[in-house]
């Protein structure tokens, strides 16, 4: 319920310019008591169409790789640093990130995950909270494109799956 209220705030957000060019905000999805949270950069075209995170090519690749290592997407909370898509899918500007970060901070406060997976460089801006383990992973878009990155991504997702097993959090 708390999360739903927050999602509604995000859907009506006008704190930066991105709402003007986007079709839908993409707050995130997953159980309110998820133990693992995944954070990406910002929604792409497919996510903008549907209002759901990671449903395009990179998302399908992420979901498939997680499943290969025994991690079910629906057990995780999946969101992004910035909740609206950007023109031509450009990297969000620092003022857009700054305007949006309080939503992620609040999502972390409500969900209280044990592990936060940061996808790619942009996600490193995620607020750090004591007691949460942060796990940096190659962005799935890069992993799809470059063989070396794909190998690294698979190693990292395997390590994540081991960590989840160790902590017994799923
Ligand atoms: N890439 C991201 O970083 N986030 C999404 O939601 C989709 C693609």
JSON list of N, CA, C and O and ligand atoms in Angstrom, two decimals, residues 26 40-44 47 52-55 58-59 79-80 119 139 141, ligand 1:
[
{"chain": "A", "resi": 26, "resn": "UNK", "atom": "N", "xyz": [7.80, 4.83, -15.07]},
{"chain": "A", "resi": 26, "resn": "UNK", "atom": "CA", "xyz": [8.01, 3.41, -14.76]},
{"chain": "A", "resi": 26, "resn": "UNK", "atom": "C", "xyz": [8.53, 3.32, -13.32]},
{"chain": "A", "resi": 26, "resn": "UNK", "atom": "O", "xyz": [9.74, 3.36, -13.08]},
{"chain": "A", "resi": 40, "resn": "UNK", "atom": "N", "xyz": [18.43, -0.22, -12.50]},
{"chain": "A", "resi": 40, "resn": "UNK", "atom": "CA", "xyz": [19.01, 0.11, -13.80]},
{"chain": "A", "resi": 40, "resn": "UNK", "atom": "C", "xyz": [19.14, 1.62, -13.97]},
{"chain": "A", "resi": 40, "resn": "UNK", "atom": "O", "xyz": [19.03, 2.37, -13.00]},
{"chain": "A", "resi": 41, "resn": "UNK", "atom": "N", "xyz": [19.35, 2.05, -15.21]},
{"chain": "A", "resi": 41, "resn": "UNK", "atom": "CA", "xyz": [19.55, 3.49, -15.47]},
{"chain": "A", "resi": 41, "resn": "UNK", "atom": "C", "xyz": [18.22, 4.23, -15.59]},
{"chain": "A", "resi": 41, "resn": "UNK", "atom": "O", "xyz": [17.83, 4.98, -14.70]},
{"chain": "A", "resi": 42, "resn": "UNK", "atom": "N", "xyz": [17.53, 4.03, -16.69]},
{"chain": "A", "resi": 42, "resn": "UNK", "atom": "CA", "xyz": [16.17, 4.58, -16.84]},
{"chain": "A", "resi": 42, "resn": "UNK", "atom": "C", "xyz": [15.45, 3.80, -17.93]},
{"chain": "A", "resi": 42, "resn": "UNK", "atom": "O", "xyz": [16.07, 3.06, -18.68]},
{"chain": "A", "resi": 43, "resn": "UNK", "atom": "N", "xyz": [14.12, 3.91, -18.00]},
{"chain": "A", "resi": 43, "resn": "UNK", "atom": "CA", "xyz": [13.37, 3.09, -18.94]},
{"chain": "A", "resi": 43, "resn": "UNK", "atom": "C", "xyz": [13.71, 3.41, -20.39]},
{"chain": "A", "resi": 43, "resn": "UNK", "atom": "O", "xyz": [14.04, 4.55, -20.72]},
{"chain": "A", "resi": 44, "resn": "UNK", "atom": "N", "xyz": [13.62, 2.40, -21.24]},
{"chain": "A", "resi": 44, "resn": "UNK", "atom": "CA", "xyz": [13.75, 2.59, -22.69]},
{"chain": "A", "resi": 44, "resn": "UNK", "atom": "C", "xyz": [12.37, 2.69, -23.33]},
{"chain": "A", "resi": 44, "resn": "UNK", "atom": "O", "xyz": [11.36, 2.85, -22.62]},
{"chain": "A", "resi": 47, "resn": "UNK", "atom": "N", "xyz": [9.70, 0.04, -22.19]},
{"chain": "A", "resi": 47, "resn": "UNK", "atom": "CA", "xyz": [9.28, 0.30, -20.81]},
{"chain": "A", "resi": 47, "resn": "UNK", "atom": "C", "xyz": [8.36, 1.51, -20.77]},
{"chain": "A", "resi": 47, "resn": "UNK", "atom": "O", "xyz": [7.37, 1.55, -20.04]},
{"chain": "A", "resi": 52, "resn": "UNK", "atom": "N", "xyz": [6.32, -0.62, -17.47]},
{"chain": "A", "resi": 52, "resn": "UNK", "atom": "CA", "xyz": [6.98, -1.68, -16.68]},
{"chain": "A", "resi": 52, "resn": "UNK", "atom": "C", "xyz": [8.49, -1.68, -16.93]},
{"chain": "A", "resi": 52, "resn": "UNK", "atom": "O", "xyz": [8.94, -1.46, -18.06]},
{"chain": "A", "resi": 53, "resn": "UNK", "atom": "N", "xyz": [9.30, -1.96, -15.88]},
{"chain": "A", "resi": 53, "resn": "UNK", "atom": "CA", "xyz": [10.76, -1.93, -16.05]},
{"chain": "A", "resi": 53, "resn": "UNK", "atom": "C", "xyz": [11.30, -3.18, -16.76]},
{"chain": "A", "resi": 53, "resn": "UNK", "atom": "O", "xyz": [10.75, -4.28, -16.59]},
{"chain": "A", "resi": 54, "resn": "UNK", "atom": "N", "xyz": [12.34, -3.01, -17.51]},
{"chain": "A", "resi": 54, "resn": "UNK", "atom": "CA", "xyz": [13.09, -4.13, -18.10]},
{"chain": "A", "resi": 54, "resn": "UNK", "atom": "C", "xyz": [12.19, -5.15, -18.80]},
{"chain": "A", "resi": 54, "resn": "UNK", "atom": "O", "xyz": [12.21, -6.34, -18.47]},
{"chain": "A", "resi": 55, "resn": "UNK", "atom": "N", "xyz": [11.40, -4.67, -19.76]},
{"chain": "A", "resi": 55, "resn": "UNK", "atom": "CA", "xyz": [10.56, -5.59, -20.55]},
{"chain": "A", "resi": 55, "resn": "UNK", "atom": "C", "xyz": [11.01, -5.64, -22.01]},
{"chain": "A", "resi": 55, "resn": "UNK", "atom": "O", "xyz": [10.50, -6.43, -22.80]},
{"chain": "A", "resi": 58, "resn": "UNK", "atom": "N", "xyz": [16.89, -5.79, -23.52]},
{"chain": "A", "resi": 58, "resn": "UNK", "atom": "CA", "xyz": [17.82, -5.92, -22.39]},
{"chain": "A", "resi": 58, "resn": "UNK", "atom": "C", "xyz": [17.13, -6.60, -21.21]},
{"chain": "A", "resi": 58, "resn": "UNK", "atom": "O", "xyz": [17.73, -7.43, -20.51]},
{"chain": "A", "resi": 59, "resn": "UNK", "atom": "N", "xyz": [15.87, -6.27, -21.02]},
{"chain": "A", "resi": 59, "resn": "UNK", "atom": "CA", "xyz": [15.10, -6.84, -19.91]},
{"chain": "A", "resi": 59, "resn": "UNK", "atom": "C", "xyz": [14.90, -8.34, -20.09]},
{"chain": "A", "resi": 59, "resn": "UNK", "atom": "O", "xyz": [15.02, -9.11, -19.14]},
{"chain": "A", "resi": 79, "resn": "UNK", "atom": "N", "xyz": [13.73, -1.77, -10.49]},
{"chain": "A", "resi": 79, "resn": "UNK", "atom": "CA", "xyz": [13.45, -0.36, -10.74]},
{"chain": "A", "resi": 79, "resn": "UNK", "atom": "C", "xyz": [14.65, 0.30, -11.42]},
{"chain": "A", "resi": 79, "resn": "UNK", "atom": "O", "xyz": [15.58, -0.38, -11.86]},
{"chain": "A", "resi": 80, "resn": "UNK", "atom": "N", "xyz": [14.61, 1.61, -11.52]},
{"chain": "A", "resi": 80, "resn": "UNK", "atom": "CA", "xyz": [15.68, 2.38, -12.16]},
{"chain": "A", "resi": 80, "resn": "UNK", "atom": "C", "xyz": [16.02, 3.61, -11.33]},
{"chain": "A", "resi": 80, "resn": "UNK", "atom": "O", "xyz": [15.21, 4.06, -10.52]},
{"chain": "A", "resi": 119, "resn": "UNK", "atom": "N", "xyz": [22.95, -2.14, -11.92]},
{"chain": "A", "resi": 119, "resn": "UNK", "atom": "CA", "xyz": [23.24, -2.50, -13.31]},
{"chain": "A", "resi": 119, "resn": "UNK", "atom": "C", "xyz": [23.90, -1.34, -14.04]},
{"chain": "A", "resi": 119, "resn": "UNK", "atom": "O", "xyz": [23.26, -0.31, -14.30]},
{"chain": "A", "resi": 139, "resn": "UNK", "atom": "N", "xyz": [25.84, -3.76, -17.21]},
{"chain": "A", "resi": 139, "resn": "UNK", "atom": "CA", "xyz": [24.47, -3.54, -17.67]},
{"chain": "A", "resi": 139, "resn": "UNK", "atom": "C", "xyz": [24.12, -4.58, -18.74]},
{"chain": "A", "resi": 139, "resn": "UNK", "atom": "O", "xyz": [24.94, -4.86, -19.62]},
{"chain": "A", "resi": 141, "resn": "UNK", "atom": "N", "xyz": [22.42, -4.42, -21.39]},
{"chain": "A", "resi": 141, "resn": "UNK", "atom": "CA", "xyz": [22.54, -3.94, -22.78]},
{"chain": "A", "resi": 141, "resn": "UNK", "atom": "C", "xyz": [23.97, -4.12, -23.28]},
{"chain": "A", "resi": 141, "resn": "UNK", "atom": "O", "xyz": [24.19, -4.53, -24.43]},
{"chain": "B", "resi": 1, "resn": "LIG", "atom": "N1", "xyz": [17.51, -0.30, -19.35]},
{"chain": "B", "resi": 1, "resn": "LIG", "atom": "C1", "xyz": [17.44, 0.19, -18.09]},
{"chain": "B", "resi": 1, "resn": "LIG", "atom": "O1", "xyz": [18.44, 0.62, -17.53]},
{"chain": "B", "resi": 1, "resn": "LIG", "atom": "N2", "xyz": [16.24, 0.17, -17.48]},
{"chain": "B", "resi": 1, "resn": "LIG", "atom": "C2", "xyz": [15.13, -0.33, -18.02]},
{"chain": "B", "resi": 1, "resn": "LIG", "atom": "O2", "xyz": [14.07, -0.32, -17.38]},
{"chain": "B", "resi": 1, "resn": "LIG", "atom": "C3", "xyz": [15.24, -0.84, -19.34]},
{"chain": "B", "resi": 1, "resn": "LIG", "atom": "C4", "xyz": [16.42, -0.81, -19.98]}
]
